[in-house]
Short mmCIF file of C-alpha atoms in Angstrom, two decimals:
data_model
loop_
_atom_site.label_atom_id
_atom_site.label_comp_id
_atom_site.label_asym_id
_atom_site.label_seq_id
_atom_site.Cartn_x
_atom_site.Cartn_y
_atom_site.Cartn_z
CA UNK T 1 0.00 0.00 0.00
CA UNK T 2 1.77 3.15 -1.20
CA UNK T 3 2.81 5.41 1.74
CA UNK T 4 0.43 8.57 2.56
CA UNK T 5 3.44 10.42 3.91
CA UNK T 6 3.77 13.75 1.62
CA UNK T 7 6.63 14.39 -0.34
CA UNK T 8 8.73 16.80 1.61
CA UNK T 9 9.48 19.78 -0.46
CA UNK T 10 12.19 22.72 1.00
CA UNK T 11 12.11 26.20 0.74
CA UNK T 12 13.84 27.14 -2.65
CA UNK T 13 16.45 29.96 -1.84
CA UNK T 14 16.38 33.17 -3.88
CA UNK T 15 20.78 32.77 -4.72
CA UNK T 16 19.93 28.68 -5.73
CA UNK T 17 17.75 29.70 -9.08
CA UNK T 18 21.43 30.45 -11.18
CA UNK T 19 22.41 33.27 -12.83
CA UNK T 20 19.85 35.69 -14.65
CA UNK T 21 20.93 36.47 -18.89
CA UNK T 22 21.32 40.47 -17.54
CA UNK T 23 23.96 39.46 -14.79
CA UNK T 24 25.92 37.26 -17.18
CA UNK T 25 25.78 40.30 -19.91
CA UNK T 26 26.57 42.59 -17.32
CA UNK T 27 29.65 40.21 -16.05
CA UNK T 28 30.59 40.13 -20.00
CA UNK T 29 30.91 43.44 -20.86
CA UNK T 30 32.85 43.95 -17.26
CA UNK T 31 35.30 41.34 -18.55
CA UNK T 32 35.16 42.75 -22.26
CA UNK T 33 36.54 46.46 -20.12
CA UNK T 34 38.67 44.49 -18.41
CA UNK T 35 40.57 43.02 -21.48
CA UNK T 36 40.55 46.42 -23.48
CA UNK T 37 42.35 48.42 -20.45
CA UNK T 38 44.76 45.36 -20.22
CA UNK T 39 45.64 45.47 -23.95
CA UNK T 40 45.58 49.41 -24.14
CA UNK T 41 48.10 49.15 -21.19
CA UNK T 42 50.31 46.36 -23.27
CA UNK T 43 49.97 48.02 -26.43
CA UNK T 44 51.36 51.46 -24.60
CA UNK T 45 54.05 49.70 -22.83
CA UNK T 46 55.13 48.31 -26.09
CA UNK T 47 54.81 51.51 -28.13
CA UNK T 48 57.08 52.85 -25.13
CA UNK T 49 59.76 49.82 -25.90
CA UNK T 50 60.00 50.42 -29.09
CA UNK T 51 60.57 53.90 -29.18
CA UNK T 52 63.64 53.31 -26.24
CA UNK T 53 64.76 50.28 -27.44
CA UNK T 54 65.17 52.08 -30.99
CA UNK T 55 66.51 55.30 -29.74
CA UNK T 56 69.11 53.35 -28.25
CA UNK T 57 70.01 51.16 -30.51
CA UNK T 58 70.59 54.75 -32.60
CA UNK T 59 72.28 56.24 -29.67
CA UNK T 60 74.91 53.50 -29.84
CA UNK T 61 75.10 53.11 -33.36
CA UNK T 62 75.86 57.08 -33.68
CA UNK T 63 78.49 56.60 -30.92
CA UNK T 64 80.58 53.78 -32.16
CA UNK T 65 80.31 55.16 -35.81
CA UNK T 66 81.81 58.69 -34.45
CA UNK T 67 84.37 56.90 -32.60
CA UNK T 68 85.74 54.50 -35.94
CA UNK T 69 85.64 57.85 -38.04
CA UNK T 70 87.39 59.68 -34.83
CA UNK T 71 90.18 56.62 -34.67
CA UNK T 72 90.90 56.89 -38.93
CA UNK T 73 91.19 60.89 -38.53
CA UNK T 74 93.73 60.50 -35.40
CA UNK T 75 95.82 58.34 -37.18
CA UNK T 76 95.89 60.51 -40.94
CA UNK T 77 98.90 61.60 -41.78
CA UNK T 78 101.07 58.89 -40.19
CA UNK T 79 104.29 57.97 -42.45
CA UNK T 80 104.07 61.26 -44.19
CA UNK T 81 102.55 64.28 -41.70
CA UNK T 82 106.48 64.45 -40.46
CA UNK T 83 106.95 66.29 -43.14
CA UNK T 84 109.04 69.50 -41.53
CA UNK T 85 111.06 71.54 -44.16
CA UNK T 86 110.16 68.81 -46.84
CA UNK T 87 106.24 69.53 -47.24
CA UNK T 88 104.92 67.06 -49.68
CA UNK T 89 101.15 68.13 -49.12
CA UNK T 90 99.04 69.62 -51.93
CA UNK T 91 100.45 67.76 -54.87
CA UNK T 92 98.48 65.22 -56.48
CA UNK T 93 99.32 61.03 -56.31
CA UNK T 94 99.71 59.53 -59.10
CA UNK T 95 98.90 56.17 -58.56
CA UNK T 96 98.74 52.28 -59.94
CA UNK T 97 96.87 49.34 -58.34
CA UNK T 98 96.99 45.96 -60.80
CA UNK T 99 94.08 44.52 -58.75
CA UNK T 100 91.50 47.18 -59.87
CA UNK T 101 88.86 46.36 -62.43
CA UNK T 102 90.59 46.65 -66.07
CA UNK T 103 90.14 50.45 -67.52
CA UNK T 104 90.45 51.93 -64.43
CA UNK T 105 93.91 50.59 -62.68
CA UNK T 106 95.70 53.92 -62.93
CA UNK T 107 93.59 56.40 -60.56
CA UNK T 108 94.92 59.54 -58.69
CA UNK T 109 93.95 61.32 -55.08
CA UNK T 110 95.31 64.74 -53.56
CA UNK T 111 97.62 64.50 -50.95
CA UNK T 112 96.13 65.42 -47.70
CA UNK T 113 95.61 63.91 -44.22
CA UNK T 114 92.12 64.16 -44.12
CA UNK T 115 89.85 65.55 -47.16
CA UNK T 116 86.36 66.58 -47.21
CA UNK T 117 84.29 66.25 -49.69
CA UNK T 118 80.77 68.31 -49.57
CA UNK T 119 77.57 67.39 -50.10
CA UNK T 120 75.40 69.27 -52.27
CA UNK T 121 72.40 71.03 -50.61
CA UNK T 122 73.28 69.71 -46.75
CA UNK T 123 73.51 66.00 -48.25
CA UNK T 124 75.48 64.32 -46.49
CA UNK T 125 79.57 64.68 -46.96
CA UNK T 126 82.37 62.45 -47.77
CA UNK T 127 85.29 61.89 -45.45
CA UNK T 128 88.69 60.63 -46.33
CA UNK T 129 91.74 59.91 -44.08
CA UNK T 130 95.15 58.67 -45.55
CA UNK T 131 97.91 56.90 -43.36
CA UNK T 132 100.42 54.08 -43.80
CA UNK T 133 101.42 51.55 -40.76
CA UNK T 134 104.84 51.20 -40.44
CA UNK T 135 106.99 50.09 -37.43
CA UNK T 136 109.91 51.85 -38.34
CA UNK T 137 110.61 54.84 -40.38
CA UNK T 138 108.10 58.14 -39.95
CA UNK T 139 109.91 60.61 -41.34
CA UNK T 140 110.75 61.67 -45.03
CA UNK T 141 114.22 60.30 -46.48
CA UNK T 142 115.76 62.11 -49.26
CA UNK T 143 117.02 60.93 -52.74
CA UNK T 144 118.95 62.31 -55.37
CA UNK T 145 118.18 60.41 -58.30
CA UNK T 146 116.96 57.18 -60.24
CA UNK T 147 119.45 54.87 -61.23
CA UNK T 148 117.66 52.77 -64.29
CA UNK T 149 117.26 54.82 -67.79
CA UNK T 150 113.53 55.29 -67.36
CA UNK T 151 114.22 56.41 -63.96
CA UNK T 152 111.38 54.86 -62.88
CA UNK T 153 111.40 51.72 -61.34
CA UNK T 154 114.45 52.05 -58.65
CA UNK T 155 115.87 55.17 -56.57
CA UNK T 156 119.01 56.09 -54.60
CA UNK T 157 118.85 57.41 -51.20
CA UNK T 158 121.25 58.93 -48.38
CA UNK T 159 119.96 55.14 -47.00
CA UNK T 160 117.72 52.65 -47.22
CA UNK T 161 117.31 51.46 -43.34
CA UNK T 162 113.82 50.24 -42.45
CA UNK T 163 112.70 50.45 -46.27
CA UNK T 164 111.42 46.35 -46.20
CA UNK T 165 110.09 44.91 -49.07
CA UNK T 166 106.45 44.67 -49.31
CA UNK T 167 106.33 48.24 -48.14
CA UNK T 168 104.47 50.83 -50.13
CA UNK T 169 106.42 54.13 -50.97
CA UNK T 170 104.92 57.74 -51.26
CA UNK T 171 108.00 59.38 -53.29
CA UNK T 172 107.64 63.67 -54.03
CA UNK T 173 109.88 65.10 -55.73
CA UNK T 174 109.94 68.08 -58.52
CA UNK T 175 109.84 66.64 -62.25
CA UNK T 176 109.93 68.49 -65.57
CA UNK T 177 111.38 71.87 -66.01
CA UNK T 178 110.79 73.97 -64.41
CA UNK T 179 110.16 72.07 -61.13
CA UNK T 180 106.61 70.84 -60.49
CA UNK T 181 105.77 69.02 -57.39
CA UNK T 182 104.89 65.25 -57.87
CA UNK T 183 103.92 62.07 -56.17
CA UNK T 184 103.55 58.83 -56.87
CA UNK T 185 102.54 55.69 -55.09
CA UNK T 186 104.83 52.87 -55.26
CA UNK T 187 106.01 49.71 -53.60
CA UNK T 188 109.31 48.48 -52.58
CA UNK T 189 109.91 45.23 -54.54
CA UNK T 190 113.76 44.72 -54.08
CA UNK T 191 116.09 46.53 -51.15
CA UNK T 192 119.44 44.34 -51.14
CA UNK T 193 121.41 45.88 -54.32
CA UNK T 194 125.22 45.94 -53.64
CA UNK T 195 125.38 49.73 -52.77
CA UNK T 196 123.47 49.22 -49.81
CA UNK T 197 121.56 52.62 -50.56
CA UNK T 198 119.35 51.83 -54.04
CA UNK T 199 115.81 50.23 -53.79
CA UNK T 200 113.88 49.14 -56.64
CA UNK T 201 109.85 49.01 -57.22
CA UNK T 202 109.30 46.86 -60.55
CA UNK T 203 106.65 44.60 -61.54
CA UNK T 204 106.44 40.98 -61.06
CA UNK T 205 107.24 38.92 -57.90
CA UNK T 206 109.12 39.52 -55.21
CA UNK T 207 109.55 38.27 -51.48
CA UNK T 208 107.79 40.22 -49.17
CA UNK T 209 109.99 40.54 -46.11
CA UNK T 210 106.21 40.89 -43.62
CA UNK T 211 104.98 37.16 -43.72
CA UNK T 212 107.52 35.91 -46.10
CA UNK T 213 106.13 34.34 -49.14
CA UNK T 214 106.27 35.31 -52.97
CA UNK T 215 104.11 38.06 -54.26
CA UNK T 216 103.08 39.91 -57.39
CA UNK T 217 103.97 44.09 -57.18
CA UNK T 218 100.61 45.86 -56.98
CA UNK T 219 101.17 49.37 -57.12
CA UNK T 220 103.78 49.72 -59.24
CA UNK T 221 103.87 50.47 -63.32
CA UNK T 222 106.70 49.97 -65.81
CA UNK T 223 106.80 53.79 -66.29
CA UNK T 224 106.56 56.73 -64.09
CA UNK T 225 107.41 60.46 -63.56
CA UNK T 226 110.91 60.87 -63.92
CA UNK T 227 112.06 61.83 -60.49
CA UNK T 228 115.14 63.27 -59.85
CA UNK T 229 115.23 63.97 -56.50
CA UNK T 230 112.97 64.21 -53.86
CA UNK T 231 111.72 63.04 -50.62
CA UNK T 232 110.49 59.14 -49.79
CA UNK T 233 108.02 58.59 -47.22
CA UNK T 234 107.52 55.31 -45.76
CA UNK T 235 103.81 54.06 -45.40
CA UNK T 236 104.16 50.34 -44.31
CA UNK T 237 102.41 46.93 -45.99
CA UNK T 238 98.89 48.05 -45.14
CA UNK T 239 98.27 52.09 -46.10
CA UNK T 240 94.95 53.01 -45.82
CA UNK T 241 92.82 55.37 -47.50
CA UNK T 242 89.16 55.28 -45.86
CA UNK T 243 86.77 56.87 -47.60
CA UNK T 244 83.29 57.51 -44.78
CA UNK T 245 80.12 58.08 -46.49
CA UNK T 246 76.38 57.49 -45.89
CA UNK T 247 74.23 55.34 -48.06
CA UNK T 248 70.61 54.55 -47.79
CA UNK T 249 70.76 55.46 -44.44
CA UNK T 250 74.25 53.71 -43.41
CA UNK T 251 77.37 54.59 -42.45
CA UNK T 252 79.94 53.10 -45.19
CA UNK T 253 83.58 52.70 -45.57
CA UNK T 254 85.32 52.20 -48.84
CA UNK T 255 89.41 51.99 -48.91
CA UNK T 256 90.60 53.59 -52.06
CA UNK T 257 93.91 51.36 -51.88
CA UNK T 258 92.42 48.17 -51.38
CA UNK T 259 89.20 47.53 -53.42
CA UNK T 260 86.66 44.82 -53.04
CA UNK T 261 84.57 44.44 -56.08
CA UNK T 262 82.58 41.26 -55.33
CA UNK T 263 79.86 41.57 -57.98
CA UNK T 264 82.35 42.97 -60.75
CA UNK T 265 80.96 46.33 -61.28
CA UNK T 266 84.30 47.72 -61.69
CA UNK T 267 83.13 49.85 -58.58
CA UNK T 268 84.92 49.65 -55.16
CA UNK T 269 81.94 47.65 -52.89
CA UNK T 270 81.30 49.84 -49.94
CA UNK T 271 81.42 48.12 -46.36
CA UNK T 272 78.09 49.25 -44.18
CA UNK T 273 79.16 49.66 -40.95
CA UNK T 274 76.69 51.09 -38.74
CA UNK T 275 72.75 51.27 -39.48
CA UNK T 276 70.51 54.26 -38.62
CA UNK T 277 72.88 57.34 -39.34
CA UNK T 278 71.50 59.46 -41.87
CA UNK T 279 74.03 62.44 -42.11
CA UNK T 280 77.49 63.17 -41.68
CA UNK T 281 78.83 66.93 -42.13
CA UNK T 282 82.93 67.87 -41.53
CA UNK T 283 84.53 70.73 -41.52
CA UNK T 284 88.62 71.87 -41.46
CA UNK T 285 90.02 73.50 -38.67
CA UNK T 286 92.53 75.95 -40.33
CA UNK T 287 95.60 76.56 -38.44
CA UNK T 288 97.21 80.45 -38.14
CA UNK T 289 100.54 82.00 -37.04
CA UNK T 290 98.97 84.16 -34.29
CA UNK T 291 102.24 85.14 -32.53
CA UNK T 292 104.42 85.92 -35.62
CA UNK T 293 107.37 82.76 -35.30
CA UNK T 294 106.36 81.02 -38.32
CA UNK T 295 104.86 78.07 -36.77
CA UNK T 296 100.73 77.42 -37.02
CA UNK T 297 100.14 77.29 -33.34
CA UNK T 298 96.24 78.02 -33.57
CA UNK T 299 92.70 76.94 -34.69
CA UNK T 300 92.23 80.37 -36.75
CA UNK T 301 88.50 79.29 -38.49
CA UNK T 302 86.69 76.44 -39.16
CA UNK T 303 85.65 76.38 -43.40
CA UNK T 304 83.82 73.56 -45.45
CA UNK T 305 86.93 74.62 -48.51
CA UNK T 306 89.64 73.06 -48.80
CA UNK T 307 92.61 75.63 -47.66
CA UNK T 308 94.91 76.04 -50.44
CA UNK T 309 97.80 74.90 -48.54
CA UNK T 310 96.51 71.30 -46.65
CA UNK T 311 99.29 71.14 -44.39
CA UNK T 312 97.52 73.79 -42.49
CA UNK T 313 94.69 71.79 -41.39
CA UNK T 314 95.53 70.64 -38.06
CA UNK T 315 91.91 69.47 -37.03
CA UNK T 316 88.58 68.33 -38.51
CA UNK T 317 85.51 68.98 -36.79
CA UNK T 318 82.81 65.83 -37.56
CA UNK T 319 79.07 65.77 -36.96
CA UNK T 320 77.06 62.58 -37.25
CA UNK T 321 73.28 62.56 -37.15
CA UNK T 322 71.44 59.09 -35.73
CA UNK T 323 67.70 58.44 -36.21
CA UNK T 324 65.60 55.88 -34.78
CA UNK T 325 63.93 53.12 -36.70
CA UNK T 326 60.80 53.96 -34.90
CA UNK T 327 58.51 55.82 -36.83
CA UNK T 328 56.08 57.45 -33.89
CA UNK T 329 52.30 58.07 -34.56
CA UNK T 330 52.86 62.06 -34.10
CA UNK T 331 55.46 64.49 -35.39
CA UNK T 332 58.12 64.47 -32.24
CA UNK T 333 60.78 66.59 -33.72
CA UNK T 334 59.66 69.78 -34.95
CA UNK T 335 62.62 71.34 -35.53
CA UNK T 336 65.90 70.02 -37.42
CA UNK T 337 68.62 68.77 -35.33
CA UNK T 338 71.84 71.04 -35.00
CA UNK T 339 75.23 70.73 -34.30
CA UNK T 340 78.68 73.15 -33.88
CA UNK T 341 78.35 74.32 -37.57
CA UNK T 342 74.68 74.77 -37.58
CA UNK T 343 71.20 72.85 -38.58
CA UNK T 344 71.33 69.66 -40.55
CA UNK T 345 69.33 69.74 -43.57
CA UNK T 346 66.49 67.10 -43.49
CA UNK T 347 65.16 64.96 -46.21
CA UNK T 348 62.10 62.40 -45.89
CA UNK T 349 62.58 58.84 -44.66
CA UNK T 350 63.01 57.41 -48.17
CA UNK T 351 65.99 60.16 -48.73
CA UNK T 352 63.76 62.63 -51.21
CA UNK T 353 63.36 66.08 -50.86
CA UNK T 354 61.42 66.94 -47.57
CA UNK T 355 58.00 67.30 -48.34
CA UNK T 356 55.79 67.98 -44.87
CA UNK T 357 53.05 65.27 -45.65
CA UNK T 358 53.15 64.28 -42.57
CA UNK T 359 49.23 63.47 -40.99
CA UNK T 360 49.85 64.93 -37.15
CA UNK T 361 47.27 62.82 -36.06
CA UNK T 362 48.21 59.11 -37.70
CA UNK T 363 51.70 60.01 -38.25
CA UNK T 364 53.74 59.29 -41.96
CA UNK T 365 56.91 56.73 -41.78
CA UNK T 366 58.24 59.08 -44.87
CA UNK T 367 58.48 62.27 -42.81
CA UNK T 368 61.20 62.77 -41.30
CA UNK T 369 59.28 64.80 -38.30
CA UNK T 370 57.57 61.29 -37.25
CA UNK T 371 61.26 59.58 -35.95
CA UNK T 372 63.77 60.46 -33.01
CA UNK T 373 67.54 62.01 -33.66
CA UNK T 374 70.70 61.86 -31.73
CA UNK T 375 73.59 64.31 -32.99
CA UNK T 376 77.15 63.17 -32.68
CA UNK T 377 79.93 65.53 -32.74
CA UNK T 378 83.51 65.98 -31.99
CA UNK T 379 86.78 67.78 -32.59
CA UNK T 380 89.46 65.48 -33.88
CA UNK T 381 93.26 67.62 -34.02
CA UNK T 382 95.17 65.56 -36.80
CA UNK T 383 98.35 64.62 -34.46
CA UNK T 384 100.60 63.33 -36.86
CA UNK T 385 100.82 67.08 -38.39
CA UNK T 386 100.77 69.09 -35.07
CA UNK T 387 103.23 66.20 -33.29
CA UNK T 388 105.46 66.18 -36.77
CA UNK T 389 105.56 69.99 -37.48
CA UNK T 390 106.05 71.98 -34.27
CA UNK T 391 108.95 74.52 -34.28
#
């Protein structure tokens, strides 16, 4: 007989029903809040990373690209700034490198420590710095004539001490008459003639005395100016002649006497050294007499010409401009960056002509306004000179 006892039925509470479609919108669009302030506060901190972590990264760039160009201009002149009474500056070198593409093995440069060349319109300049390596002999030694009938391809000196073969020659001398400065680039292929005082710079092999072995004669040409006497300077095995310039955005470095011409272009290849510099601007310092005893013993001006006598330049004033690879969503530099010499002049992102079309609100990676800058600068005196030629 089924049991009469009624089913026992408990109060239902008001929290035991579940959750209503209003709270669980409600708790959605709380979450939903939730996720957009957490994301705004990511995307922020990242937009704040970036624009550090870039600015630094062009900070140091800037830094150790002032410092290599700083190191080439404090060495210039070495081998040949000693130059005292003998002052081979200002003439031309004539000179021969058989490992050059064909048609264009014979090439010349001026004489100078360091040489500027200028960009047009505030684009960005060239900067070269010449000096040899050698261990032993700094200063000029002098020659009275050339031995051979062509008198080009051996000389005699008051001595030949610390000449080694291997060793690349800058000989200046007058030629023609009446006497006209001239240089030429050679290198020493023979030093052990009989009269202890004649070296010779041929073509063809040779033993080079610095890591033994046989070698071919690179710089040197079956004919040549006619010295007849002169002054010899002693560069070393390794003379450089770093050429800094900026390209798309880079900071290059091409050596005029040792070319690399991977892709056979017949062009020296440039070597990109440091990303995210944009501009480079030099100037000479000019040297004066301002006490009357002959010697330059002062700055006098700083000029973007070349003086006419180079030997007066005793220091070259560099500035580098850095920008960030950051391209920021508003126009954060207003103004252009300046250094010693004045502003630089700007040019869009892409290296054209600036053009302002810049949106101030959602920013344009092409103008140059929408990116950070560091400026780089320093004053360099070219030792070799002022060490070499005080009185």
């Amino acid at each position: 007989m089924p049991s009469t006892t009624p089913f026992l039925q408990f109060p239902q509470h008001r929290g035991a029903r579940g959750m209503s479609l209003i709270e669980i919108m409600v708790g959605l669009v709380i979450a939903m809040l939730g996720i957009l302030v957490i994301f705004s506060v990511l995307a922020v901190a990242e937009g704040r990373k970036r624009t550090t972590a870039a600015a630094s990264d062009a900070q140091m760039s800037g830094a150790v690209a002032l410092f290599s160009i700083e190191r080439d201009i404090k060495q210039a002149g070495y081998g040949f700034g000693t130059f005292g009474a003998a002052n081979p500056m200002n003439c031309t070198v004539n000179a021969h490198d058989s490992l050059r593409s064909s048609g264009s093995q014979d090439f010349t440069f001026p004489l100078a420590t360091a040489q500027i060349t200028q960009g047009a319109s505030g684009a960005p300049d060239q900067l070269a710095a010449f000096y040899g390596n050698t261990d032993l002999i700094v200063a000029g030694k002098s020659f009275t004539f050339s031995t051979n009938s062509s008198k080009a391809t051996s000389s005699t000196l008051g001595g030949r001490t610390g000449l080694l073969r291997g060793n690349a020659l800058l000989i200046a001398g007058p030629v023609g008459t009446p006497a006209v400065l001239t240089c030429q680039l050679v290198e020493v292929t023979g030093n052990t003639n009989a009269d202890a005082v004649t070296i010779d710079h041929g073509t063809g092999t040779y033993t080079a005395q610095a890591g033994g072995g046989t070698v071919t004669a690179r710089y040197n040409k079956t004919t040549g100016p006619a010295f007849t006497n002169g002054f010899i300077y002693d560069l070393g095995n390794t003379p450089r002649r770093n050429v800094w310039s900026i390209q798309n955005a880079r900071l290059v470095v091409q050596d005029d006497l040792h070319w690399t011409d991977a892709d056979a272009d017949g062009a020296n290849d440039p070597l990109a050294v440091y990303d995210d510099i944009v501009n480079l601007q030099a100037e000479y310092g000019v040297a004066v007499d301002s006490n009357g005893d002959g010697a330059l013993d002062s700055i006098g001006s700083w000029t973007t010409t070349a003086p006419p006598d180079m030997s007066s330049v005793y220091a070259i004033r560099v500035g580098l401009l850095a920008r960030s690879k950051q391209a920021e969503k508003t126009k954060v530099t207003t103004t252009a960056p300046r250094w010693a010499a004045g502003s630089f002049t700007m040019s869009n992102a892409d290296g054209t002509t600036d053009s302002d079309p810049g949106d101030v609100t959602a920013g344009d990676p092409n103008n140059w306004r929408n990116y950070r800058y560091r400026v780089h600068e320093t004053l360099v005196p070219i030792r070799n000179v002022v060490w070499g030629n005080l009185k």
